[in-house]
PDB file of C-alpha atoms and ligand atoms in Angstrom:
ATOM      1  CA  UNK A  63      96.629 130.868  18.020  1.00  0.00           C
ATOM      2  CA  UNK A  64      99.637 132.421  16.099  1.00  0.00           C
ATOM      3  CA  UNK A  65      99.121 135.579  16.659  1.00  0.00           C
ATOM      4  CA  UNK A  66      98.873 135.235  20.623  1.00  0.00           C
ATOM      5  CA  UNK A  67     102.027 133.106  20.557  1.00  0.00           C
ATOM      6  CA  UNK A  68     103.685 136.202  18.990  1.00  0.00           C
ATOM      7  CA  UNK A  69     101.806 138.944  21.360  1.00  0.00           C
ATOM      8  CA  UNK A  70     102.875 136.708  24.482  1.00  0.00           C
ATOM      9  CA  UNK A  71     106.569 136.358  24.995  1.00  0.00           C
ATOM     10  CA  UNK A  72     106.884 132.847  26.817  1.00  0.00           C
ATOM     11  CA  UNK A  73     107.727 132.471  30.236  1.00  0.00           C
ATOM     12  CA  UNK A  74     111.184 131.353  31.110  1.00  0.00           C
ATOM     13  CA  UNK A  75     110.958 127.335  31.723  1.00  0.00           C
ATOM     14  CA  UNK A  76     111.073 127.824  36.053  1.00  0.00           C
ATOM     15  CA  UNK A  77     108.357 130.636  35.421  1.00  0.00           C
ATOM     16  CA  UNK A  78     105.870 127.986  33.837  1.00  0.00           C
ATOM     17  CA  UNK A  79     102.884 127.924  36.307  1.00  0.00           C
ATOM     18  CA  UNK A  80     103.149 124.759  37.679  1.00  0.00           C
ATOM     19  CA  UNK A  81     100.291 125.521  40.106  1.00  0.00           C
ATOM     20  CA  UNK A  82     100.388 125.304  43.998  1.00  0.00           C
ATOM     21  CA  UNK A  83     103.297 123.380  45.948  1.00  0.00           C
ATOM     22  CA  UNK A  84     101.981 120.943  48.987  1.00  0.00           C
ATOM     23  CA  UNK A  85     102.784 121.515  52.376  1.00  0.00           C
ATOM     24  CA  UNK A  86     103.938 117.925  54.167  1.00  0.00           C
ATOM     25  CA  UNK A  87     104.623 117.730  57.768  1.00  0.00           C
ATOM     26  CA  UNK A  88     106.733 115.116  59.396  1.00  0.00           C
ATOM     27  CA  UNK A  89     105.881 114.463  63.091  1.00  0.00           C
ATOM     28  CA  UNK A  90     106.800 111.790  64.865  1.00  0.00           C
ATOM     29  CA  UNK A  91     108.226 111.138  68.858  1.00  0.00           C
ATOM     30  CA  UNK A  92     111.812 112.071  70.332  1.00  0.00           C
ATOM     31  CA  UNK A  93     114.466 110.139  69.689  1.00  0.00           C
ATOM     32  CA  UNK A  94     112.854 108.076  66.595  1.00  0.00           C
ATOM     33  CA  UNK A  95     114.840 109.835  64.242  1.00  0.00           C
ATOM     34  CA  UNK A  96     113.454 112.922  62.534  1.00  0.00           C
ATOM     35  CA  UNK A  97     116.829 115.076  62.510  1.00  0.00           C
ATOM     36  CA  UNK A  98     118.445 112.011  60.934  1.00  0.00           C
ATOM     37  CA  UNK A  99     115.686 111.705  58.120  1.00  0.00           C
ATOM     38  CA  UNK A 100     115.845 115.459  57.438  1.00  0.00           C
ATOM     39  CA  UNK A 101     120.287 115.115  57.419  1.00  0.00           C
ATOM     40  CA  UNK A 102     119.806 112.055  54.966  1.00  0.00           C
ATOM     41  CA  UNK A 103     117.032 113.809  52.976  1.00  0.00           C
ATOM     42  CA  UNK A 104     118.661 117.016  52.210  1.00  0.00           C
ATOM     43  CA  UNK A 105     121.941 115.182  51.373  1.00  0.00           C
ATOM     44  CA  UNK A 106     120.272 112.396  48.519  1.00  0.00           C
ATOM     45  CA  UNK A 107     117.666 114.702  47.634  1.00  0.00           C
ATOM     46  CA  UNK A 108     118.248 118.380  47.405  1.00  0.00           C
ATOM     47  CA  UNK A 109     115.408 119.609  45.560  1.00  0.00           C
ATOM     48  CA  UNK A 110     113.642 118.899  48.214  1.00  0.00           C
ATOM     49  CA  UNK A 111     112.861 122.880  50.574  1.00  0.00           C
ATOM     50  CA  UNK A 112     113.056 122.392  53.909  1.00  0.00           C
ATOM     51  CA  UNK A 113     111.249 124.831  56.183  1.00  0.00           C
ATOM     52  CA  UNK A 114     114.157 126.907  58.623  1.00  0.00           C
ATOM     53  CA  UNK A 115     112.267 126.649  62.075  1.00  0.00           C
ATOM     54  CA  UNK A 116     112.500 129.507  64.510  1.00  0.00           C
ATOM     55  CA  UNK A 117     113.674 128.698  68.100  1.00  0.00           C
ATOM     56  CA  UNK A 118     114.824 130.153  71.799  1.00  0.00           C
ATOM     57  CA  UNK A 119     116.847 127.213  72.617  1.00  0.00           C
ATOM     58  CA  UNK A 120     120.325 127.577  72.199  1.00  0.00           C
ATOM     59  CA  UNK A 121     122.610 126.421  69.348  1.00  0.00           C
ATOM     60  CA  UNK A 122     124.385 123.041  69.742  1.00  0.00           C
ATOM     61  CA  UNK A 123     128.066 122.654  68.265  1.00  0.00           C
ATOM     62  CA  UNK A 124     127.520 121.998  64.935  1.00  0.00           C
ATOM     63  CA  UNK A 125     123.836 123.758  64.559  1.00  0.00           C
ATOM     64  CA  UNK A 126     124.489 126.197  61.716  1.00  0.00           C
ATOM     65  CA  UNK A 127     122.066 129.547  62.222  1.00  0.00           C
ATOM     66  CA  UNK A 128     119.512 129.927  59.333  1.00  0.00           C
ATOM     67  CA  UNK A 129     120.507 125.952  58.299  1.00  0.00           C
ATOM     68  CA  UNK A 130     119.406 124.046  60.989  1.00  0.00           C
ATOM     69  CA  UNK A 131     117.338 126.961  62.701  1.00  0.00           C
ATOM     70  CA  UNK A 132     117.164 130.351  63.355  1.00  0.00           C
ATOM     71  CA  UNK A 133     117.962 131.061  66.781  1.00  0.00           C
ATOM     72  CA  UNK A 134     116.657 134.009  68.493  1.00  0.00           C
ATOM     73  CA  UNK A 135     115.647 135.432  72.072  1.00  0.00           C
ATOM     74  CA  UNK A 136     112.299 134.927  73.330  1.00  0.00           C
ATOM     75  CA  UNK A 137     111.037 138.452  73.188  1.00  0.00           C
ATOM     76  CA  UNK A 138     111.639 138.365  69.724  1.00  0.00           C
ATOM     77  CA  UNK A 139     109.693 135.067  69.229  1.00  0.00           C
ATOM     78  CA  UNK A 140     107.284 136.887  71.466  1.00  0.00           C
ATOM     79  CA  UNK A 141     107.370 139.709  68.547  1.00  0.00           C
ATOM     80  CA  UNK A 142     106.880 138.210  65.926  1.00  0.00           C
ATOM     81  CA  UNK A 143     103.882 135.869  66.890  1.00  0.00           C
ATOM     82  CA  UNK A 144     102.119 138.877  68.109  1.00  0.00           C
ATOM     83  CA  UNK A 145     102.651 139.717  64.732  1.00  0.00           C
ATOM     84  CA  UNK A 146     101.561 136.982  62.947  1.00  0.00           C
ATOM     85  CA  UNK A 147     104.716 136.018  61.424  1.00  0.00           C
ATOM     86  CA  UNK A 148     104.108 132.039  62.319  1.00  0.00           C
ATOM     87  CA  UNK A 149     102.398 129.565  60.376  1.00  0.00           C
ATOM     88  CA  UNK A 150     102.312 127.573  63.640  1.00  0.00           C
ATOM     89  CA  UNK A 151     104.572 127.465  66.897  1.00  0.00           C
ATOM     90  CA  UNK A 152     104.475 125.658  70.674  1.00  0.00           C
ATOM     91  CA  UNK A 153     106.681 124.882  73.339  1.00  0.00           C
ATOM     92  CA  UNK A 154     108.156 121.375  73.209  1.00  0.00           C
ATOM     93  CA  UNK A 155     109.637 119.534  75.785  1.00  0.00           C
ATOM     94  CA  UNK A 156     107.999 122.546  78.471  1.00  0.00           C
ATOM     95  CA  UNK A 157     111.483 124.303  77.432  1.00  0.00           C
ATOM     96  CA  UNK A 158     111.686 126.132  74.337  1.00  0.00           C
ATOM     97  CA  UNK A 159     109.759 127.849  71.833  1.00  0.00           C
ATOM     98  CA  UNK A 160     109.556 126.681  68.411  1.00  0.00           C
ATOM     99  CA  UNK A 161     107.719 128.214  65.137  1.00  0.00           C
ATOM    100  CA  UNK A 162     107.600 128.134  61.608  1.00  0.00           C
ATOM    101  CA  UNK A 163     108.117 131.180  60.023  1.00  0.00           C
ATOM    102  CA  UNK A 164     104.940 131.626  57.466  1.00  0.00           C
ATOM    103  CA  UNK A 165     106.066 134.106  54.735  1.00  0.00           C
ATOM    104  CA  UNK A 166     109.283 131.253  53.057  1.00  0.00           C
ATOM    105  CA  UNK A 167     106.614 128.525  53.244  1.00  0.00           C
ATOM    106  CA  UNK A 168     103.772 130.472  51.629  1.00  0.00           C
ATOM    107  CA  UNK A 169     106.399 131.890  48.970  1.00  0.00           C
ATOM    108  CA  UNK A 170     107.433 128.383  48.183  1.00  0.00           C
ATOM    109  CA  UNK A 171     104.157 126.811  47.701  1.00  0.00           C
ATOM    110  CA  UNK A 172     103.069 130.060  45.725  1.00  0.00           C
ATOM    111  CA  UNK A 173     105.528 129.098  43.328  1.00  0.00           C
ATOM    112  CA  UNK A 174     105.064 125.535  43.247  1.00  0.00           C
ATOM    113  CA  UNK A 175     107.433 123.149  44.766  1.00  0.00           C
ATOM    114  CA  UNK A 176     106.130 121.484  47.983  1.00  0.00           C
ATOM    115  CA  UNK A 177     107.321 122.569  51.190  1.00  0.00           C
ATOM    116  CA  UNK A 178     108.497 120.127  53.841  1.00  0.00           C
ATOM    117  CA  UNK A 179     107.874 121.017  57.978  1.00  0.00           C
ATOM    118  CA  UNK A 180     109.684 118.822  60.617  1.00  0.00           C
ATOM    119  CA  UNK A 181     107.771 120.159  63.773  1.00  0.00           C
ATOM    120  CA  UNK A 182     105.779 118.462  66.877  1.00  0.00           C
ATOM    121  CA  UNK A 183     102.595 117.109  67.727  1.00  0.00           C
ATOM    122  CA  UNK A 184     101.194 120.642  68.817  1.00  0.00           C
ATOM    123  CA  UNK A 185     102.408 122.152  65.796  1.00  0.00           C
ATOM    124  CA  UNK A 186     101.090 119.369  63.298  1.00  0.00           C
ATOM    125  CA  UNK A 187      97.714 119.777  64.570  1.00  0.00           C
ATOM    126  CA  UNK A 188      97.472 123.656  64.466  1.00  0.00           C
ATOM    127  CA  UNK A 189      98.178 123.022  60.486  1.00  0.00           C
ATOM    128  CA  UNK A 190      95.344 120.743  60.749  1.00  0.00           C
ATOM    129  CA  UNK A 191      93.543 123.764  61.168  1.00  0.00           C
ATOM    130  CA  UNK A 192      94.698 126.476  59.066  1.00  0.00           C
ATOM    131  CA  UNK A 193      96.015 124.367  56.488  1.00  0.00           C
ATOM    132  CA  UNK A 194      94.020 121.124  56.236  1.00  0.00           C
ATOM    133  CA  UNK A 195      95.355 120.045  52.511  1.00  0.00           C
ATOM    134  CA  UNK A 196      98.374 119.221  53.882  1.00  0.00           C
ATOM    135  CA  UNK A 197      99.953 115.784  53.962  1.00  0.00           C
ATOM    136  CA  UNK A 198     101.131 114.840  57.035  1.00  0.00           C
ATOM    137  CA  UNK A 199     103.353 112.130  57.493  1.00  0.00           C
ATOM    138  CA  UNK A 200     104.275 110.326  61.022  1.00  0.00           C
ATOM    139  CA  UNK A 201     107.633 109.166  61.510  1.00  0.00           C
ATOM    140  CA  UNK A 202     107.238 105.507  63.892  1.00  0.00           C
ATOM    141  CA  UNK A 203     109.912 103.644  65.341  1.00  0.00           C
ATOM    142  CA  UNK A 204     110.036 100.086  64.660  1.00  0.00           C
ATOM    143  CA  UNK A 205     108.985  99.413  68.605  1.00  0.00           C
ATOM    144  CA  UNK A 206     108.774 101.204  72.289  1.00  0.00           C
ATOM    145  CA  UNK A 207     111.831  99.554  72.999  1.00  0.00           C
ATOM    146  CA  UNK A 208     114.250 100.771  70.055  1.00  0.00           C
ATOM    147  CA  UNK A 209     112.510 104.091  70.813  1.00  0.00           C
ATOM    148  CA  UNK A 210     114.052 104.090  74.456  1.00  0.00           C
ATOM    149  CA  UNK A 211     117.469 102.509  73.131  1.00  0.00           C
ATOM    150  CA  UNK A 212     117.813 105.808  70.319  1.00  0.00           C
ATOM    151  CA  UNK A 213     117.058 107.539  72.725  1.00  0.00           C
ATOM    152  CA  UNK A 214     119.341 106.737  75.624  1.00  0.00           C
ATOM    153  CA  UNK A 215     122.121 105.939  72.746  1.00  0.00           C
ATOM    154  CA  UNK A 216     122.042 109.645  71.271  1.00  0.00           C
ATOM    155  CA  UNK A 217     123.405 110.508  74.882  1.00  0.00           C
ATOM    156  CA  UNK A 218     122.228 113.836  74.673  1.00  0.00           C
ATOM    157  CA  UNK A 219     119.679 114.121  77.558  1.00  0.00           C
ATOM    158  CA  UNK A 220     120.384 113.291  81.322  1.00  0.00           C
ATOM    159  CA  UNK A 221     117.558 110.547  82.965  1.00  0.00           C
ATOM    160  CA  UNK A 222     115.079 112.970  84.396  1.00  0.00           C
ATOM    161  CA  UNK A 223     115.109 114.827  80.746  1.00  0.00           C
ATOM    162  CA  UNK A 224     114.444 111.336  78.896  1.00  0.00           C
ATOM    163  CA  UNK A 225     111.974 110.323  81.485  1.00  0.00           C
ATOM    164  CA  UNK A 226     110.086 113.296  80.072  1.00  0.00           C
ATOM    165  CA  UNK A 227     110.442 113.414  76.968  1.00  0.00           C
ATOM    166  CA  UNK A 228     109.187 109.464  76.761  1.00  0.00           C
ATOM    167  CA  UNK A 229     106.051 110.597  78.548  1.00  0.00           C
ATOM    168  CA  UNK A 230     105.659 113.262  76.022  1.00  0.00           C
ATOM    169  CA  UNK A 231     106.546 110.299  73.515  1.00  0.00           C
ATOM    170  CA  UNK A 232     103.820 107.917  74.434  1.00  0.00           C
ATOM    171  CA  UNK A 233     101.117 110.514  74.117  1.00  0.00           C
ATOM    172  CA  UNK A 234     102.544 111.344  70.619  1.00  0.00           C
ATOM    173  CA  UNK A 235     102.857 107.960  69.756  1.00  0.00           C
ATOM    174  CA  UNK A 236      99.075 107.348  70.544  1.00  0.00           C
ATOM    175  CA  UNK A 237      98.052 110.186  68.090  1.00  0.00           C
ATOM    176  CA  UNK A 238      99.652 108.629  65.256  1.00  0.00           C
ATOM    177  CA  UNK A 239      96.143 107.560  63.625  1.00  0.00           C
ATOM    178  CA  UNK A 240      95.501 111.510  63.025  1.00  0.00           C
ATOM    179  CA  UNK A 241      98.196 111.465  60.384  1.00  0.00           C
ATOM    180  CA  UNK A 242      97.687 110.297  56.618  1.00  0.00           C
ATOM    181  CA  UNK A 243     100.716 108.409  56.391  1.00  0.00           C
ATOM    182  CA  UNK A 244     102.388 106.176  58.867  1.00  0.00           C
ATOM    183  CA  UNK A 245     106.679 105.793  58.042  1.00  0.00           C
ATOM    184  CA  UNK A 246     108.344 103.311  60.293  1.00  0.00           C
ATOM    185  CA  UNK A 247     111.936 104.296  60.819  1.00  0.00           C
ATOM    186  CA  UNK A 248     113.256 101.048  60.455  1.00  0.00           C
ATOM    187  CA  UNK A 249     115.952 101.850  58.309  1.00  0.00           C
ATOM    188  CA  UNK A 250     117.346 105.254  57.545  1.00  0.00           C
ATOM    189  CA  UNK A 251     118.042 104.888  53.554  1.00  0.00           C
ATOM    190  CA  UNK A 252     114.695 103.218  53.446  1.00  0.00           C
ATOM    191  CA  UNK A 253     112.378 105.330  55.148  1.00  0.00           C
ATOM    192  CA  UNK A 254     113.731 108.439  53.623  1.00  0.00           C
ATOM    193  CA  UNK A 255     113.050 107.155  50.110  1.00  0.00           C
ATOM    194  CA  UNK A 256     109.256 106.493  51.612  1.00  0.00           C
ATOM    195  CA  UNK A 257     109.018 109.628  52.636  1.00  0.00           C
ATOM    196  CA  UNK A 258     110.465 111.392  49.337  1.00  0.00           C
ATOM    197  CA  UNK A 259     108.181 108.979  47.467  1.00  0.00           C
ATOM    198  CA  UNK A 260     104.780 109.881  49.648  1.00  0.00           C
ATOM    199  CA  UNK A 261     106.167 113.734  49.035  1.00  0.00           C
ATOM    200  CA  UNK A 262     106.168 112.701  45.225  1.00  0.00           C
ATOM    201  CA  UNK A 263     102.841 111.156  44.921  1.00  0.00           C
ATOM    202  CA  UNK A 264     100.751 112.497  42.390  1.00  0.00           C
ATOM    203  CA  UNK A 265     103.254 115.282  41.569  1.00  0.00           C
ATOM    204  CA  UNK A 266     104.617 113.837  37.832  1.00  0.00           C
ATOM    205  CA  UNK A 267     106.549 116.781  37.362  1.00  0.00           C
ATOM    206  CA  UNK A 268     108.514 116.508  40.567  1.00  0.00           C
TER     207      UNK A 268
HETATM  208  N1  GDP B 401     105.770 123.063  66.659  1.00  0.00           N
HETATM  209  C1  GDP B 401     107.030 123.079  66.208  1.00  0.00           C
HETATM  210  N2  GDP B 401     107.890 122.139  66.606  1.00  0.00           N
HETATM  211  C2  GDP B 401     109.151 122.180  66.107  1.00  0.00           C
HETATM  212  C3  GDP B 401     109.570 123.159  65.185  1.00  0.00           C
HETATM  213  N3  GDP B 401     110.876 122.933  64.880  1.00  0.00           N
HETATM  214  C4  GDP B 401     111.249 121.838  65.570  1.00  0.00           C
HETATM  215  N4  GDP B 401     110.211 121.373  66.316  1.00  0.00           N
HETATM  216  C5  GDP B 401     110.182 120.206  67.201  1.00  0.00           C
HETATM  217  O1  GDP B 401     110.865 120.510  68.403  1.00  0.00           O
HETATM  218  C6  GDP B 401     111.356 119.311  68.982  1.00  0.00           C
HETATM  219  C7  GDP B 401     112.744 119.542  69.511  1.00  0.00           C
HETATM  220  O2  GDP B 401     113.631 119.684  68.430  1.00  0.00           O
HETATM  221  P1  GDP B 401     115.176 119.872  68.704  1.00  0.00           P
HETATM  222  O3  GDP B 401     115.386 121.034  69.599  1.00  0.00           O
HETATM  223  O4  GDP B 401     115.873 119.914  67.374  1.00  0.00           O
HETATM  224  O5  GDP B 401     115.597 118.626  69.559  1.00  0.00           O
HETATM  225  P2  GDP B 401     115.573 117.057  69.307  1.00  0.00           P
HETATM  226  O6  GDP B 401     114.155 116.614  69.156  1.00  0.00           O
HETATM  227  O7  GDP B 401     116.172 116.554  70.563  1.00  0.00           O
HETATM  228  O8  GDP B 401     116.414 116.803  68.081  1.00  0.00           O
HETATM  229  C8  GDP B 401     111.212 118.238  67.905  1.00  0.00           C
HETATM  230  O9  GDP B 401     110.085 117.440  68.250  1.00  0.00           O
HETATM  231  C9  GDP B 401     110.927 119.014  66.647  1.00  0.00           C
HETATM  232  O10 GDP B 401     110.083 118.288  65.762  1.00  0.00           O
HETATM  233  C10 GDP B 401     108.621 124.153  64.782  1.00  0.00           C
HETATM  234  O11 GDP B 401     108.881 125.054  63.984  1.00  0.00           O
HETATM  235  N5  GDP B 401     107.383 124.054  65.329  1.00  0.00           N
HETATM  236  N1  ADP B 402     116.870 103.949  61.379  1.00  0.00           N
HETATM  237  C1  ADP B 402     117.663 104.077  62.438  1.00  0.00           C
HETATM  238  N2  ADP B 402     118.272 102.984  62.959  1.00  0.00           N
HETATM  239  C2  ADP B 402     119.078 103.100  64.047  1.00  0.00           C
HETATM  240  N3  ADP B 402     119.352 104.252  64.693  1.00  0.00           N
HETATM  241  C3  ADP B 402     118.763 105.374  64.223  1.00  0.00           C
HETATM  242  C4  ADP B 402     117.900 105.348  63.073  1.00  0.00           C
HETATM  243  N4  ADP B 402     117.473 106.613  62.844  1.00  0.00           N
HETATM  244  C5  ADP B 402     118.047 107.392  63.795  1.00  0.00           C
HETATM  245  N5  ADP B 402     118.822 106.656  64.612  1.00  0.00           N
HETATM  246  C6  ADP B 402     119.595 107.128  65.796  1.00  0.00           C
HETATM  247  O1  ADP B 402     118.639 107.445  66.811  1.00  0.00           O
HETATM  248  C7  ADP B 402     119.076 108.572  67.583  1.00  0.00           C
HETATM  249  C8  ADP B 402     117.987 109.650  67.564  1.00  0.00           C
HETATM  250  O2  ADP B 402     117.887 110.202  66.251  1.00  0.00           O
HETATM  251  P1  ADP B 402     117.540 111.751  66.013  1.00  0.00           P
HETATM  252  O3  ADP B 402     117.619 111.968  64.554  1.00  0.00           O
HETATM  253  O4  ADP B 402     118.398 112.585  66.915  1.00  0.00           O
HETATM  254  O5  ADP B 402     116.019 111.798  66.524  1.00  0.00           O
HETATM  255  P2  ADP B 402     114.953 113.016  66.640  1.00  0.00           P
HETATM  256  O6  ADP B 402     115.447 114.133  65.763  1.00  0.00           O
HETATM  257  O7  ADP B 402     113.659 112.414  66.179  1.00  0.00           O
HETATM  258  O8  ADP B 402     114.895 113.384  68.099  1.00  0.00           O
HETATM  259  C9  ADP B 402     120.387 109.039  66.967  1.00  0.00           C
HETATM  260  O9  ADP B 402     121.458 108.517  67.752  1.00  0.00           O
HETATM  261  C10 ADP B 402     120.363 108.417  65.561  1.00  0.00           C
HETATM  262  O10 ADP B 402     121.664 108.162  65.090  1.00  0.00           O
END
């Protein structure tokens, strides 16, 4: 009515309620590519809001803090998941400790864009849990063997270290059917745009 459109000064256009953001989470097994999704992603499509893990390993060169993660000591992780700062956390790789900080992602989806979480196995289940409207997406790789050759290719890890993180792997790999979607990282460019697509469905004003 006319005379609530005067009373009510509209909201500026990013005020407009556009109701609840998703959460997605992206799991998938060492080596089959997540940090290279999430590089390509961010670059091609930067609306999208990347959740800044928190973790006790060290920086590599290049790893930008509060980009790539935040990096802290472990009695602060210890801190702040006594005080339930994390939306989920776990160690990975029996090294270190990894969590998602719960207040950005909440404040995100509060105010209606989605919210994307790269995180492990451990991690995508305790979402399960506490947050079981998510979608959660599980990055592939095209076979066991291209797994093995990204992985001894990246060059990062010594043989013991990628003996144990492919044991790790195969267990992951075997829990894929818990996921909703299923992305096969067969090519970069392509499964990105599956991914941003999946992370678009049913959003029209995305
Ligand atoms: N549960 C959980 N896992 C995470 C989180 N952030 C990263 N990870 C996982 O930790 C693992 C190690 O990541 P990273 O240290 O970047 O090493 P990379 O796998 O060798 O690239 C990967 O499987 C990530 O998906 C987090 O916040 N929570
Ligand atoms: N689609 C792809 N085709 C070929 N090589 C890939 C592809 N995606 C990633 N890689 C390579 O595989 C290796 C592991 O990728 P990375 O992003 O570090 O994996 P993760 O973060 O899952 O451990 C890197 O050397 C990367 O360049």
């Amino acid at each position: 009515m006319a005379a609530d459109a005067t009373a009510a000064p509209q909201p500026p256009h990013e005020a407009i309620d556009r109701g609840r953001g998703r959460l997605i989470v992206l799991a998938g097994p060492t080596a089959v590519g997540k940090g290279t999704i999430a590089e390509y992603v961010r670059t091609h499509f930067p609306g999208v809001w990347f959740s800044v893990s928190m973790t006790t390993r060290r920086p590599r060169p290049g790893e930008v803090d509060g980009v790539h993660y935040h990096f802290v000591e472990d009695h602060e992780f210890d801190r702040l998941v006594e005080a339930g700062q994390f939306l989920e956390h776990a160690v990975v790789h029996g090294a270190a400790k990894y969590g998602t900080p719960r207040g950005p992602v909440e404040r995100i989806i509060s105010s209606g864009r989605d919210a994307l979480l790269e995180i492990d196995l451990q991690g995508a289940r305790q979402v399960r849990e506490t947050w079981p409207d998510a979608l959660f997406v599980f990055l592939a790789p095209p076979s066991w063997d291209e797994l093995v050759r990204r992985l001894v290719g990246r060059g990062t890890e010594g043989e013991a270290e990628r003996e144990r993180r492919l044991a790790t792997a195969r267990a992951e790999l075997a829990a894929q059917s818990e996921f909703d979607e299923v992305v096969v990282n067969d090519d970069v460019r392509r499964a990105s745009e599956e991914l941003v697509s999946l992370m678009r469905s049913g959003r029209a004003d995305r």
